[in-house]
């Protein structure tokens, strides 16, 4: 018996039809896997303001704060310039320190405030202190001197 060309195609369709017509079980969406490491908190303007006020206090950060509450970048910068206090942009201890309002830029993941140092002479100086919003624990990330 000689098969006609179209009968071979019909045979294949007949053999494949039951598999093609049978319902395919729906694949379940993968279950949400809890993250092993929770995302760090995003610090708010209020949190950063309280941190900076406590960090700088009235006369500058304590030795302990300088060791544990600043970024490695600031530690390295301080080692490279021992004659200037990079956290205060000064050479001496100020008479008083005030922290201005904090600005938070979510897109840049950073918050900052202007810090004003008051000197015995009656003069003042300013610099900008930066805190990363995701730092855990919260720490001073950078300082940019005004002058």
Tab-separated table of C-alpha atoms in Angstrom:
chain	number	residue	atom	x	y	z
A	1	UNK	CA	0.000	0.000	0.000
A	2	UNK	CA	1.384	3.308	-1.035
A	3	UNK	CA	0.634	6.299	1.246
A	4	UNK	CA	-0.396	9.548	-0.221
A	5	UNK	CA	1.596	12.573	0.926
A	6	UNK	CA	-1.353	14.181	2.669
A	7	UNK	CA	-2.173	10.992	4.587
A	8	UNK	CA	1.180	11.176	6.425
A	9	UNK	CA	0.310	14.709	7.627
A	10	UNK	CA	-3.128	13.508	8.667
A	11	UNK	CA	-1.529	10.667	10.626
A	12	UNK	CA	0.760	13.113	12.472
A	13	UNK	CA	-2.173	15.373	13.291
A	14	UNK	CA	-4.103	12.420	14.608
A	15	UNK	CA	-1.225	11.349	16.823
A	16	UNK	CA	-0.505	14.846	18.127
A	17	UNK	CA	-4.089	16.023	18.551
A	18	UNK	CA	-4.761	14.365	21.918
A	19	UNK	CA	-1.682	16.015	23.449
A	20	UNK	CA	-2.444	19.396	21.915
A	21	UNK	CA	-6.076	19.315	23.006
A	22	UNK	CA	-5.454	18.138	26.528
A	23	UNK	CA	-5.492	20.971	29.045
A	24	UNK	CA	-2.100	22.120	30.195
A	25	UNK	CA	-1.946	22.604	33.922
A	26	UNK	CA	-1.489	26.243	34.802
A	27	UNK	CA	1.858	27.015	36.293
A	28	UNK	CA	1.575	28.577	39.692
A	29	UNK	CA	3.423	31.814	40.277
A	30	UNK	CA	6.484	31.227	42.387
A	31	UNK	CA	5.872	31.873	46.037
A	32	UNK	CA	7.439	35.011	47.407
A	33	UNK	CA	10.674	34.083	49.049
A	34	UNK	CA	11.389	36.159	52.121
A	35	UNK	CA	14.584	38.117	51.787
A	36	UNK	CA	17.392	36.833	53.947
A	37	UNK	CA	18.553	40.395	54.600
A	38	UNK	CA	15.873	43.017	55.186
A	39	UNK	CA	16.294	46.305	53.373
A	40	UNK	CA	17.922	48.938	55.560
A	41	UNK	CA	15.673	51.712	56.818
A	42	UNK	CA	15.367	54.939	54.890
A	43	UNK	CA	16.209	57.738	57.309
A	44	UNK	CA	13.836	60.681	57.418
A	45	UNK	CA	14.688	64.375	57.666
A	46	UNK	CA	13.708	64.261	61.346
A	47	UNK	CA	15.945	61.251	62.044
A	48	UNK	CA	18.893	62.881	60.278
A	49	UNK	CA	18.321	66.169	62.109
A	50	UNK	CA	18.355	64.432	65.503
A	51	UNK	CA	21.439	62.413	64.511
A	52	UNK	CA	23.406	65.487	63.392
A	53	UNK	CA	22.411	67.513	66.474
A	54	UNK	CA	23.518	64.661	68.743
A	55	UNK	CA	26.633	63.930	66.709
A	56	UNK	CA	27.920	67.522	66.689
A	57	UNK	CA	26.619	68.505	70.129
A	58	UNK	CA	27.783	71.922	71.294
A	59	UNK	CA	31.511	71.624	70.558
A	60	UNK	CA	31.987	68.795	68.048
A	61	UNK	CA	31.801	65.017	67.885
A	62	UNK	CA	33.237	62.888	70.662
A	63	UNK	CA	36.147	60.518	70.124
A	64	UNK	CA	33.680	57.600	70.175
A	65	UNK	CA	31.490	59.254	67.509
A	66	UNK	CA	34.570	59.869	65.363
A	67	UNK	CA	35.422	56.176	65.564
A	68	UNK	CA	32.008	54.619	65.044
A	69	UNK	CA	29.607	57.110	63.450
A	70	UNK	CA	31.442	58.310	60.328
A	71	UNK	CA	32.131	56.773	56.924
A	72	UNK	CA	35.456	55.251	55.964
A	73	UNK	CA	35.875	58.087	53.442
A	74	UNK	CA	35.874	60.629	56.278
A	75	UNK	CA	38.233	58.516	58.382
A	76	UNK	CA	40.674	58.333	55.458
A	77	UNK	CA	40.348	62.059	54.756
A	78	UNK	CA	41.079	62.845	58.411
A	79	UNK	CA	44.217	60.681	58.351
A	80	UNK	CA	45.392	62.460	55.194
A	81	UNK	CA	44.899	65.940	56.717
A	82	UNK	CA	45.749	65.724	60.424
A	83	UNK	CA	46.121	69.515	60.815
A	84	UNK	CA	42.414	70.161	60.026
A	85	UNK	CA	39.361	68.619	61.648
A	86	UNK	CA	37.503	67.440	58.536
A	87	UNK	CA	34.293	66.928	60.516
A	88	UNK	CA	34.235	70.588	61.587
A	89	UNK	CA	36.147	72.182	58.688
A	90	UNK	CA	38.293	73.871	61.309
A	91	UNK	CA	41.476	73.670	63.326
A	92	UNK	CA	39.971	74.483	66.721
A	93	UNK	CA	36.970	73.548	68.810
A	94	UNK	CA	33.990	75.846	68.229
A	95	UNK	CA	32.166	77.581	71.063
A	96	UNK	CA	28.800	76.387	69.782
A	97	UNK	CA	27.339	74.434	66.854
A	98	UNK	CA	23.898	74.628	65.269
A	99	UNK	CA	22.348	72.347	62.660
A	100	UNK	CA	20.009	73.818	60.050
A	101	UNK	CA	17.004	72.168	58.415
A	102	UNK	CA	17.606	68.825	56.725
A	103	UNK	CA	16.910	68.266	53.047
A	104	UNK	CA	16.264	64.708	51.848
A	105	UNK	CA	16.712	63.652	48.220
A	106	UNK	CA	15.200	60.175	47.867
A	107	UNK	CA	16.465	59.843	44.289
A	108	UNK	CA	20.037	60.464	45.452
A	109	UNK	CA	19.544	58.418	48.648
A	110	UNK	CA	21.062	61.184	50.740
A	111	UNK	CA	20.066	63.824	53.251
A	112	UNK	CA	22.029	66.919	54.213
A	113	UNK	CA	22.017	69.969	56.417
A	114	UNK	CA	24.060	73.120	56.803
A	115	UNK	CA	26.007	73.094	60.045
A	116	UNK	CA	27.124	76.412	61.538
A	117	UNK	CA	30.049	76.670	63.919
A	118	UNK	CA	30.186	79.686	66.250
A	119	UNK	CA	33.576	80.948	67.393
A	120	UNK	CA	34.821	82.855	70.410
A	121	UNK	CA	35.652	85.793	68.156
A	122	UNK	CA	31.947	86.131	67.322
A	123	UNK	CA	32.440	84.803	63.803
A	124	UNK	CA	30.706	81.838	62.235
A	125	UNK	CA	31.572	79.259	59.603
A	126	UNK	CA	29.320	76.841	57.729
A	127	UNK	CA	29.685	73.480	56.075
A	128	UNK	CA	27.337	70.836	54.730
A	129	UNK	CA	27.022	67.452	56.426
A	130	UNK	CA	25.699	64.487	54.404
A	131	UNK	CA	24.048	61.273	55.601
A	132	UNK	CA	23.154	58.321	53.370
A	133	UNK	CA	19.494	57.441	53.781
A	134	UNK	CA	20.231	53.709	53.953
A	135	UNK	CA	23.207	53.769	56.325
A	136	UNK	CA	22.822	51.207	59.067
A	137	UNK	CA	23.541	52.309	61.658
A	138	UNK	CA	23.089	55.937	60.726
A	139	UNK	CA	26.444	57.671	60.198
A	140	UNK	CA	27.953	60.823	58.750
A	141	UNK	CA	28.892	60.050	55.164
A	142	UNK	CA	30.598	63.242	53.981
A	143	UNK	CA	31.330	66.848	54.881
A	144	UNK	CA	31.828	69.639	52.354
A	145	UNK	CA	33.455	72.776	53.696
A	146	UNK	CA	32.033	76.086	52.500
A	147	UNK	CA	35.277	77.953	51.992
